[in-house]
Amino acid sequence: MVATIADTFRRAAQARRTALIPYVTVGFPELNCTPGLIATLAAYGADLIELGVPFSDPTADGPVIQHSGQVALRAGVTLEHCLAAAAASRKLTDVPLVLMGYYNPFLQFGWDRLMSRAAAAGVVGFIVPDLPPEEGVEFSEQAAAKGLDVVFMAAPTSSDQRLNLVGRKSRGFVYCVTVKGVTGQRRELSPELPAFLARVRCFTKLPLAAGFGISSAGHVQEVGRYVDGAVVGSALMAALDGTTGDVTLEVAASFIGELSKGAVRSDPLGAS
Amino acid sequence: MVTEAGTTTERRGYFGAYGGQYASELLIDVLNAIETAFLEACRDPGFQSRLRDLLQHYVGRPTPIYRAGRLSERLGIALYLKREDLAHTGAHKINNALGQVLLAERMGRRRIIAETGAGMHGVATATAAAMLGLECIVYMGSEDIRRQNANVQRMRLLGAEVRAVDTGSKTLKDAINEAMRDWAANVDTTFYVFGTVAGPHPFPLMVREFQSVIGREARLQMLEMAGSLPSHVVACVGGGSNAMGIFVGFLEDASVRLIGVEAGGHGLATGEHAATLVAGTVGVLHGARTYVLQTLDGQIRETHSISAGLDYPGVGPEHSALKDSGRAHYVTVTDQEALEAFQTLARFEGILPALEPSHALAWILREASSLKESCVLMNLSGRGDKDMPTVLRALGME
């Protein structure tokens, strides 16, 4: 049985850890590497895995994830392939999966087919960066009917009114975009981050996960003071770029193992 | 001069089933702030009179309509051209760029970004930014930089920075992607001057409004000059701003047929075209639910047109609604037909049109026999100087 997002965050909190959420573009760096990669990341410290569905026009992504998506699309990755990779990973691990992708490929796939196939493949939720809650009503209902969560994003530019909406409409957790800009590694986190995360916390009881620009164990340690989970995407994709076969898995294992050091909470938690 | 937003739509930001705000959460509040500022500006007599004054004295409005005498005689129709090519900077794009840059200034945003395909929107935005003393950065696909180089030089001379975009098809779609990324990173200081009636709400509504001056003028001019409304209004459609601008003037006139002409490229059968409304399916691109050229898997397809301004796999959501309702009809012509129309207008009327409106003319030339006795108004949305290298190469006259 795959754990829900809520269970996953609860377990991490009980273990006094920040939930680690690596992002991997399906079919990157090699077409059929994803199931093994999921299992490796789970074995070496991932609590939840974001599976990136590649899209031709990823407007919220920086160069690294754009590149990973292009590689995957050129290799022929489709949403069908992503669901098959998720399903194949079930033979290796029961780590919960969240599909992260732009709205149009989901829309074209058809709600019924998408939600049934996703639920059967160990997917527990969706993150759709170009779908704000106002446009996501139908998508969210369709997902809920199959027991799947839809995670909406909170941004540092969001008004209190919007944070309230995002907090009420999200299920599973709230994805907090830590920087103004696109995905990609940053040397330092924004000094405005704690105030923003505290503001999000005012509007929801859901766990919070921070993403965009989190690249190192140090960053995970730092955001772990304010949030319950940390998403790491571009730094992992950059580390895997150009690797093949077992080397891909070795690099992934050592990357997530290193990040895990930052996930251990040293200080008392402000939130549960 | 402005219709209240919301009267055109039942749901905020929608035209029928199309439109919306499919954008990153980072941008939603700034989009909403622009909507609010736009609606306030619409009601502010000071803003309206300043815009009107600049449209008259700086842009040169109203642009004339011209009865194309020799061509009318040859075709057996009455052909009128709305001369947007005579507007400052040489295309209709300045109407919208000026409106939005004034709005940016009103909102206290001093950094302007824009995307451009053929370069006309980039030139228009650089022009308006120079006139108001604002910083301007224009994103342009490297393929478009190659084929519209004269406009790149114009933007640079106007003080804008042109940033080449090397991703995807290296054309308009990719320039929009990159401008969106810039905006997300600089959202506190920057105003994104979107060039067409596509994109997330409020852009389709706002660009329609700033371009509607074309249709309002043209309707009065037709009544004055021809003594009647036209039977057909014809315009090319890429994103669809010049078409929407002229269509708006005639939407309520049921007798007027509205024809939007898309880029058929090498022919629909080849798959190398940009005929979004004719050959596309409903999807979501660049913030709006609309017709899109896409694969069955929902990936956006690469397009082809000899005209950089039409080379786009999406289209403004209001056009999607007009297609479904049947109020407007959408058709295609090929690169070759557009090139022939370019030469026809040059030789019969002494006007070098841009390749984009050459598509509109090409449809009129092709359908002339079925249009006999008709009174046809065409939006001549821009002039052809920028296309000289492309046309000369295609005609083997280099």
mmCIF file of C-alpha atoms in Angstrom, chain B residues 54-376:
data_model
loop_
_atom_site.group_PDB
_atom_site.id
_atom_site.type_symbol
_atom_site.label_atom_id
_atom_site.label_comp_id
_atom_site.label_asym_id
_atom_site.label_seq_id
_atom_site.Cartn_x
_atom_site.Cartn_y
_atom_site.Cartn_z
ATOM 1 C CA LEU B 54 -0.571 60.410 -28.728
ATOM 2 C CA LEU B 55 -2.465 58.219 -31.192
ATOM 3 C CA GLN B 56 -3.277 61.334 -33.205
ATOM 4 C CA HIS B 57 -0.048 63.322 -33.047
ATOM 5 C CA TYR B 58 2.575 60.631 -32.497
ATOM 6 C CA VAL B 59 1.154 57.560 -34.248
ATOM 7 C CA GLY B 60 -0.651 59.499 -36.969
ATOM 8 C CA ARG B 61 -4.184 58.240 -36.427
ATOM 9 C CA PRO B 62 -6.680 57.937 -37.826
ATOM 10 C CA THR B 63 -4.975 55.875 -40.487
ATOM 11 C CA PRO B 64 -6.761 56.262 -43.828
ATOM 12 C CA ILE B 65 -8.728 53.732 -45.736
ATOM 13 C CA TYR B 66 -7.796 53.594 -49.361
ATOM 14 C CA ARG B 67 -9.904 52.287 -52.229
ATOM 15 C CA ALA B 68 -7.522 50.116 -54.209
ATOM 16 C CA GLY B 69 -8.750 51.297 -57.609
ATOM 17 C CA ARG B 70 -6.755 49.304 -60.116
ATOM 18 C CA LEU B 71 -6.999 46.108 -58.128
ATOM 19 C CA SER B 72 -10.738 46.606 -57.548
ATOM 20 C CA GLU B 73 -11.288 46.970 -61.270
ATOM 21 C CA ARG B 74 -9.189 43.926 -62.054
ATOM 22 C CA LEU B 75 -11.009 41.753 -59.483
ATOM 23 C CA GLY B 76 -14.519 43.081 -60.035
ATOM 24 C CA ILE B 77 -14.972 43.936 -56.379
ATOM 25 C CA ALA B 78 -14.671 47.075 -54.307
ATOM 26 C CA LEU B 79 -11.497 46.604 -52.291
ATOM 27 C CA TYR B 80 -10.712 48.951 -49.422
ATOM 28 C CA LEU B 81 -7.478 48.815 -47.437
ATOM 29 C CA LYS B 82 -7.250 49.970 -43.830
ATOM 30 C CA ARG B 83 -3.797 51.515 -43.926
ATOM 31 C CA GLU B 84 -2.248 50.412 -40.618
ATOM 32 C CA ASP B 85 1.010 50.255 -42.569
ATOM 33 C CA LEU B 86 0.991 54.061 -42.410
ATOM 34 C CA ALA B 87 0.949 54.180 -38.610
ATOM 35 C CA HIS B 88 4.199 55.219 -36.904
ATOM 36 C CA THR B 89 6.648 52.270 -36.869
ATOM 37 C CA GLY B 90 4.823 50.759 -39.854
ATOM 38 C CA ALA B 91 2.238 48.454 -38.344
ATOM 39 C CA HIS B 92 -0.802 48.272 -36.090
ATOM 40 C CA LYS B 93 1.386 46.996 -33.228
ATOM 41 C CA ILE B 94 2.039 50.536 -31.997
ATOM 42 C CA ASN B 95 -1.636 50.960 -30.935
ATOM 43 C CA ASN B 96 -1.265 48.270 -28.298
ATOM 44 C CA ALA B 97 2.369 48.919 -27.375
ATOM 45 C CA LEU B 98 1.645 52.564 -26.672
ATOM 46 C CA GLY B 99 -1.410 51.736 -24.573
ATOM 47 C CA GLN B 100 0.420 49.165 -22.480
ATOM 48 C CA VAL B 101 3.582 51.219 -22.024
ATOM 49 C CA LEU B 102 1.443 54.138 -20.818
ATOM 50 C CA LEU B 103 -0.182 51.722 -18.400
ATOM 51 C CA ALA B 104 3.236 50.507 -17.214
ATOM 52 C CA GLU B 105 4.276 54.079 -16.554
ATOM 53 C CA ARG B 106 1.022 54.673 -14.681
ATOM 54 C CA MET B 107 1.789 51.621 -12.505
ATOM 55 C CA GLY B 108 5.291 52.923 -11.795
ATOM 56 C CA ARG B 109 7.062 50.102 -13.602
ATOM 57 C CA ARG B 110 10.103 51.388 -15.408
ATOM 58 C CA ARG B 111 11.440 48.159 -16.881
ATOM 59 C CA ILE B 112 9.589 46.996 -19.996
ATOM 60 C CA ILE B 113 9.951 43.553 -21.553
ATOM 61 C CA ALA B 114 8.332 42.230 -24.707
ATOM 62 C CA GLU B 115 8.453 39.280 -27.046
ATOM 63 C CA THR B 116 8.479 39.707 -30.780
ATOM 64 C CA GLY B 117 8.089 37.497 -33.835
ATOM 65 C CA ALA B 118 8.377 39.568 -36.993
ATOM 66 C CA GLY B 119 9.869 42.351 -34.916
ATOM 67 C CA MET B 120 7.040 44.840 -35.381
ATOM 68 C CA HIS B 121 5.784 44.502 -31.814
ATOM 69 C CA GLY B 122 9.368 44.735 -30.570
ATOM 70 C CA VAL B 123 9.963 47.899 -32.586
ATOM 71 C CA ALA B 124 6.654 49.387 -31.433
ATOM 72 C CA THR B 125 7.424 48.622 -27.779
ATOM 73 C CA ALA B 126 10.987 49.948 -28.070
ATOM 74 C CA THR B 127 9.551 53.103 -29.654
ATOM 75 C CA ALA B 128 6.975 53.704 -26.941
ATOM 76 C CA ALA B 129 9.557 52.950 -24.229
ATOM 77 C CA ALA B 130 12.039 55.406 -25.772
ATOM 78 C CA MET B 131 9.361 58.091 -25.988
ATOM 79 C CA LEU B 132 8.544 57.639 -22.285
ATOM 80 C CA GLY B 133 12.144 57.109 -21.146
ATOM 81 C CA LEU B 134 11.737 53.512 -19.945
ATOM 82 C CA GLU B 135 14.184 50.616 -20.118
ATOM 83 C CA CYS B 136 13.231 48.053 -22.778
ATOM 84 C CA ILE B 137 14.302 44.446 -23.335
ATOM 85 C CA VAL B 138 12.911 42.449 -26.257
ATOM 86 C CA TYR B 139 13.048 38.653 -26.513
ATOM 87 C CA MET B 140 13.227 37.324 -30.061
ATOM 88 C CA GLY B 141 13.804 33.835 -31.434
ATOM 89 C CA SER B 142 17.177 33.474 -33.133
ATOM 90 C CA GLU B 143 15.458 32.187 -36.287
ATOM 91 C CA ASP B 144 13.369 35.383 -36.362
ATOM 92 C CA ILE B 145 16.457 37.517 -35.681
ATOM 93 C CA ARG B 146 17.937 36.000 -38.814
ATOM 94 C CA ARG B 147 14.935 36.590 -41.061
ATOM 95 C CA GLN B 148 13.857 39.990 -39.689
ATOM 96 C CA ASN B 149 17.233 41.567 -39.162
ATOM 97 C CA ALA B 150 16.206 45.079 -40.187
ATOM 98 C CA ASN B 151 13.816 45.197 -37.228
ATOM 99 C CA VAL B 152 16.537 43.969 -34.870
ATOM 100 C CA GLN B 153 18.685 46.912 -35.929
ATOM 101 C CA ARG B 154 15.758 49.303 -35.516
ATOM 102 C CA MET B 155 15.171 48.105 -31.936
ATOM 103 C CA ARG B 156 18.840 48.555 -31.090
ATOM 104 C CA LEU B 157 18.875 52.062 -32.532
ATOM 105 C CA LEU B 158 15.816 52.841 -30.409
ATOM 106 C CA GLY B 159 17.817 51.917 -27.323
ATOM 107 C CA ALA B 160 16.282 48.503 -26.635
ATOM 108 C CA GLU B 161 18.248 45.404 -25.794
ATOM 109 C CA VAL B 162 17.381 42.464 -28.055
ATOM 110 C CA ARG B 163 17.907 39.071 -26.387
ATOM 111 C CA ALA B 164 18.172 36.080 -28.703
ATOM 112 C CA VAL B 165 16.190 32.968 -27.726
ATOM 113 C CA ASP B 166 17.759 29.707 -28.829
ATOM 114 C CA THR B 167 15.324 27.203 -27.361
ATOM 115 C CA GLY B 168 12.636 25.163 -29.143
ATOM 116 C CA SER B 169 11.758 26.369 -32.612
ATOM 117 C CA LYS B 170 13.646 29.648 -31.962
ATOM 118 C CA THR B 171 10.583 31.663 -32.985
ATOM 119 C CA LEU B 172 7.749 33.624 -31.381
ATOM 120 C CA LYS B 173 6.504 30.845 -29.082
ATOM 121 C CA ASP B 174 9.943 30.457 -27.534
ATOM 122 C CA ALA B 175 10.381 34.220 -27.213
ATOM 123 C CA ILE B 176 7.129 34.299 -25.197
ATOM 124 C CA ASN B 177 8.397 31.465 -22.958
ATOM 125 C CA GLU B 178 11.589 33.371 -22.223
ATOM 126 C CA ALA B 179 9.787 36.665 -21.603
ATOM 127 C CA MET B 180 7.508 34.866 -19.117
ATOM 128 C CA ARG B 181 10.585 33.524 -17.305
ATOM 129 C CA ASP B 182 12.122 36.996 -17.152
ATOM 130 C CA TRP B 183 8.847 38.376 -15.805
ATOM 131 C CA ALA B 184 8.654 35.772 -13.042
ATOM 132 C CA ALA B 185 12.177 36.715 -11.940
ATOM 133 C CA ASN B 186 11.634 40.496 -12.111
ATOM 134 C CA VAL B 187 7.972 40.707 -11.296
ATOM 135 C CA ASP B 188 8.365 43.592 -8.815
ATOM 136 C CA THR B 189 9.827 46.041 -11.301
ATOM 137 C CA THR B 190 8.798 44.844 -14.719
ATOM 138 C CA PHE B 191 5.811 45.202 -17.030
ATOM 139 C CA TYR B 192 5.456 42.590 -19.756
ATOM 140 C CA VAL B 193 4.012 44.290 -22.838
ATOM 141 C CA PHE B 194 2.348 41.335 -24.543
ATOM 142 C CA GLY B 195 2.023 41.763 -28.295
ATOM 143 C CA THR B 196 -1.151 39.992 -29.241
ATOM 144 C CA VAL B 197 -4.658 39.048 -28.075
ATOM 145 C CA ALA B 198 -3.340 35.751 -26.644
ATOM 146 C CA GLY B 199 -1.732 35.029 -23.248
ATOM 147 C CA PRO B 200 -3.302 34.942 -19.787
ATOM 148 C CA HIS B 201 -6.111 37.286 -18.780
ATOM 149 C CA PRO B 202 -6.105 40.326 -18.934
ATOM 150 C CA PHE B 203 -3.913 40.423 -22.051
ATOM 151 C CA PRO B 204 -6.521 39.210 -24.567
ATOM 152 C CA LEU B 205 -9.007 41.762 -23.253
ATOM 153 C CA MET B 206 -6.505 44.603 -22.970
ATOM 154 C CA VAL B 207 -4.840 44.117 -26.360
ATOM 155 C CA ARG B 208 -8.278 43.817 -27.994
ATOM 156 C CA GLU B 209 -9.241 47.120 -26.415
ATOM 157 C CA PHE B 210 -6.100 48.956 -27.502
ATOM 158 C CA GLN B 211 -6.441 47.575 -31.059
ATOM 159 C CA SER B 212 -10.171 48.228 -31.342
ATOM 160 C CA VAL B 213 -9.355 51.742 -32.547
ATOM 161 C CA ILE B 214 -8.743 50.118 -35.952
ATOM 162 C CA GLY B 215 -12.271 48.758 -36.264
ATOM 163 C CA ARG B 216 -13.972 51.832 -34.806
ATOM 164 C CA GLU B 217 -12.216 54.095 -37.295
ATOM 165 C CA ALA B 218 -12.727 51.733 -40.209
ATOM 166 C CA ARG B 219 -16.475 51.403 -39.660
ATOM 167 C CA LEU B 220 -16.974 55.178 -39.723
ATOM 168 C CA GLN B 221 -14.623 55.572 -42.681
ATOM 169 C CA MET B 222 -16.458 52.921 -44.697
ATOM 170 C CA LEU B 223 -19.811 54.563 -44.064
ATOM 171 C CA GLU B 224 -18.345 57.886 -45.089
ATOM 172 C CA MET B 225 -16.321 56.775 -48.086
ATOM 173 C CA ALA B 226 -18.201 53.779 -49.476
ATOM 174 C CA GLY B 227 -21.595 54.840 -48.175
ATOM 175 C CA SER B 228 -22.221 51.414 -46.689
ATOM 176 C CA LEU B 229 -20.744 48.768 -44.481
ATOM 177 C CA PRO B 230 -18.423 46.285 -46.178
ATOM 178 C CA SER B 231 -19.806 42.848 -47.040
ATOM 179 C CA HIS B 232 -16.529 41.260 -45.902
ATOM 180 C CA VAL B 233 -13.813 42.243 -43.442
ATOM 181 C CA VAL B 234 -10.606 40.287 -44.013
ATOM 182 C CA ALA B 235 -7.487 40.156 -41.850
ATOM 183 C CA CYS B 236 -4.577 37.802 -41.270
ATOM 184 C CA VAL B 237 -4.401 35.862 -38.003
ATOM 185 C CA GLY B 238 -1.250 34.806 -36.180
ATOM 186 C CA GLY B 239 -1.938 35.580 -32.519
ATOM 187 C CA GLY B 240 -4.786 37.617 -33.945
ATOM 188 C CA SER B 241 -4.426 41.218 -32.745
ATOM 189 C CA ASN B 242 -4.893 43.071 -36.030
ATOM 190 C CA ALA B 243 -7.827 40.844 -36.925
ATOM 191 C CA MET B 244 -9.451 41.285 -33.531
ATOM 192 C CA GLY B 245 -8.879 45.035 -33.707
ATOM 193 C CA ILE B 246 -10.749 45.397 -36.971
ATOM 194 C CA PHE B 247 -13.370 42.679 -36.263
ATOM 195 C CA VAL B 248 -14.461 44.420 -33.070
ATOM 196 C CA GLY B 249 -15.804 47.328 -35.124
ATOM 197 C CA PHE B 250 -18.162 45.025 -37.016
ATOM 198 C CA LEU B 251 -19.097 42.263 -34.542
ATOM 199 C CA GLU B 252 -22.590 43.661 -34.084
ATOM 200 C CA ASP B 253 -23.176 44.091 -37.824
ATOM 201 C CA ALA B 254 -24.638 40.705 -38.716
ATOM 202 C CA SER B 255 -24.435 41.378 -42.452
ATOM 203 C CA VAL B 256 -20.654 41.762 -42.364
ATOM 204 C CA ARG B 257 -18.752 38.521 -42.894
ATOM 205 C CA LEU B 258 -15.548 38.337 -40.856
ATOM 206 C CA ILE B 259 -12.725 36.343 -42.433
ATOM 207 C CA GLY B 260 -9.489 35.491 -40.622
ATOM 208 C CA VAL B 261 -6.671 34.199 -42.823
ATOM 209 C CA GLU B 262 -4.104 31.882 -41.263
ATOM 210 C CA ALA B 263 -0.694 30.840 -42.528
ATOM 211 C CA GLY B 264 -0.976 27.662 -44.581
ATOM 212 C CA GLY B 265 2.819 27.533 -44.981
ATOM 213 C CA HIS B 266 3.763 24.748 -47.379
ATOM 214 C CA GLY B 267 0.176 23.465 -47.340
ATOM 215 C CA LEU B 268 -1.919 21.873 -44.592
ATOM 216 C CA ALA B 269 -1.196 18.369 -45.871
ATOM 217 C CA THR B 270 2.551 18.816 -45.271
ATOM 218 C CA GLY B 271 2.065 19.614 -41.576
ATOM 219 C CA GLU B 272 4.347 22.626 -42.116
ATOM 220 C CA HIS B 273 2.007 25.512 -41.405
ATOM 221 C CA ALA B 274 0.688 27.734 -38.616
ATOM 222 C CA ALA B 275 -3.057 27.266 -39.192
ATOM 223 C CA THR B 276 -4.071 27.030 -35.554
ATOM 224 C CA LEU B 277 -7.810 27.630 -35.884
ATOM 225 C CA VAL B 278 -8.235 25.669 -39.108
ATOM 226 C CA ALA B 279 -6.101 22.649 -38.204
ATOM 227 C CA GLY B 280 -5.628 22.809 -34.424
ATOM 228 C CA THR B 281 -7.417 21.354 -31.411
ATOM 229 C CA VAL B 282 -8.392 22.841 -28.067
ATOM 230 C CA GLY B 283 -5.632 23.022 -25.473
ATOM 231 C CA VAL B 284 -3.843 25.396 -23.126
ATOM 232 C CA LEU B 285 -0.839 27.435 -24.238
ATOM 233 C CA HIS B 286 0.759 30.583 -22.813
ATOM 234 C CA GLY B 287 -1.863 31.070 -20.171
ATOM 235 C CA ALA B 288 -5.056 30.592 -22.159
ATOM 236 C CA ARG B 289 -7.413 27.823 -23.156
ATOM 237 C CA THR B 290 -7.645 28.156 -26.920
ATOM 238 C CA TYR B 291 -7.029 26.332 -30.189
ATOM 239 C CA VAL B 292 -3.466 25.060 -30.350
ATOM 240 C CA LEU B 293 -1.312 23.153 -32.824
ATOM 241 C CA GLN B 294 -0.257 20.148 -30.784
ATOM 242 C CA THR B 295 0.515 16.456 -30.838
ATOM 243 C CA LEU B 296 -1.952 13.886 -29.489
ATOM 244 C CA ASP B 297 0.240 13.858 -26.365
ATOM 245 C CA GLY B 298 -0.308 17.582 -25.762
ATOM 246 C CA GLN B 299 3.141 18.761 -26.800
ATOM 247 C CA ILE B 300 3.101 22.021 -28.735
ATOM 248 C CA ARG B 301 4.076 21.514 -32.357
ATOM 249 C CA GLU B 302 6.645 23.500 -34.250
ATOM 250 C CA THR B 303 5.075 25.647 -36.927
ATOM 251 C CA HIS B 304 6.120 27.052 -40.253
ATOM 252 C CA SER B 305 5.241 30.217 -42.116
ATOM 253 C CA ILE B 306 7.187 32.438 -44.478
ATOM 254 C CA SER B 307 5.804 35.209 -42.289
ATOM 255 C CA ALA B 308 7.436 35.397 -38.860
ATOM 256 C CA GLY B 309 4.443 37.292 -37.478
ATOM 257 C CA LEU B 310 2.073 34.408 -38.221
ATOM 258 C CA ASP B 311 4.463 31.624 -37.201
ATOM 259 C CA TYR B 312 2.762 30.748 -33.910
ATOM 260 C CA PRO B 313 1.025 27.546 -32.689
ATOM 261 C CA GLY B 314 -1.571 29.340 -30.550
ATOM 262 C CA VAL B 315 -4.175 32.028 -31.169
ATOM 263 C CA GLY B 316 -6.139 34.560 -29.145
ATOM 264 C CA PRO B 317 -8.988 32.940 -27.199
ATOM 265 C CA GLU B 318 -11.642 35.307 -28.563
ATOM 266 C CA HIS B 319 -10.892 34.018 -32.073
ATOM 267 C CA SER B 320 -11.500 30.485 -30.788
ATOM 268 C CA ALA B 321 -14.889 31.613 -29.495
ATOM 269 C CA LEU B 322 -15.686 33.393 -32.780
ATOM 270 C CA LYS B 323 -14.762 30.263 -34.727
ATOM 271 C CA ASP B 324 -17.021 28.039 -32.617
ATOM 272 C CA SER B 325 -19.937 30.481 -32.746
ATOM 273 C CA GLY B 326 -19.549 30.845 -36.500
ATOM 274 C CA ARG B 327 -19.432 34.646 -36.253
ATOM 275 C CA ALA B 328 -16.032 34.641 -37.936
ATOM 276 C CA HIS B 329 -14.664 32.231 -40.533
ATOM 277 C CA TYR B 330 -11.071 31.128 -40.655
ATOM 278 C CA VAL B 331 -9.249 30.038 -43.787
ATOM 279 C CA THR B 332 -5.653 29.508 -44.933
ATOM 280 C CA VAL B 333 -3.378 30.529 -47.773
ATOM 281 C CA THR B 334 0.073 29.147 -48.522
ATOM 282 C CA ASP B 335 3.464 30.864 -48.447
ATOM 283 C CA GLN B 336 3.412 30.873 -52.243
ATOM 284 C CA GLU B 337 0.002 32.533 -52.462
ATOM 285 C CA ALA B 338 1.099 35.176 -49.951
ATOM 286 C CA LEU B 339 4.220 35.914 -51.986
ATOM 287 C CA GLU B 340 2.123 36.337 -55.126
ATOM 288 C CA ALA B 341 -0.246 38.683 -53.291
ATOM 289 C CA PHE B 342 2.737 40.709 -52.071
ATOM 290 C CA GLN B 343 3.804 41.283 -55.680
ATOM 291 C CA THR B 344 0.273 41.983 -56.847
ATOM 292 C CA LEU B 345 -0.227 44.780 -54.345
ATOM 293 C CA ALA B 346 3.194 46.217 -55.134
ATOM 294 C CA ARG B 347 2.570 46.323 -58.881
ATOM 295 C CA PHE B 348 -1.112 47.238 -58.960
ATOM 296 C CA GLU B 349 -1.203 49.753 -56.140
ATOM 297 C CA GLY B 350 2.356 50.807 -55.413
ATOM 298 C CA ILE B 351 2.220 49.440 -51.862
ATOM 299 C CA LEU B 352 4.707 46.946 -50.422
ATOM 300 C CA PRO B 353 2.707 45.059 -47.795
ATOM 301 C CA ALA B 354 4.184 43.012 -44.968
ATOM 302 C CA LEU B 355 4.043 39.253 -45.563
ATOM 303 C CA GLU B 356 1.424 38.928 -42.805
ATOM 304 C CA PRO B 357 -1.347 40.992 -44.466
ATOM 305 C CA SER B 358 -0.213 39.569 -47.818
ATOM 306 C CA HIS B 359 -1.984 36.454 -46.538
ATOM 307 C CA ALA B 360 -5.251 38.374 -46.182
ATOM 308 C CA LEU B 361 -4.894 39.750 -49.697
ATOM 309 C CA ALA B 362 -4.022 36.317 -51.066
ATOM 310 C CA TRP B 363 -7.370 34.970 -49.865
ATOM 311 C CA ILE B 364 -9.185 37.870 -51.552
ATOM 312 C CA LEU B 365 -7.298 37.250 -54.808
ATOM 313 C CA ARG B 366 -8.092 33.528 -54.677
ATOM 314 C CA GLU B 367 -11.759 34.017 -53.891
ATOM 315 C CA ALA B 368 -12.273 37.051 -56.132
ATOM 316 C CA SER B 369 -14.550 35.215 -58.533
ATOM 317 C CA SER B 370 -16.949 34.283 -55.731
ATOM 318 C CA LEU B 371 -16.719 37.790 -54.258
ATOM 319 C CA LYS B 372 -17.930 39.597 -57.400
ATOM 320 C CA GLU B 373 -19.729 42.867 -56.611
ATOM 321 C CA SER B 374 -18.712 42.533 -52.946
ATOM 322 C CA CYS B 375 -17.378 45.394 -50.902
ATOM 323 C CA VAL B 376 -14.292 44.019 -49.164
#
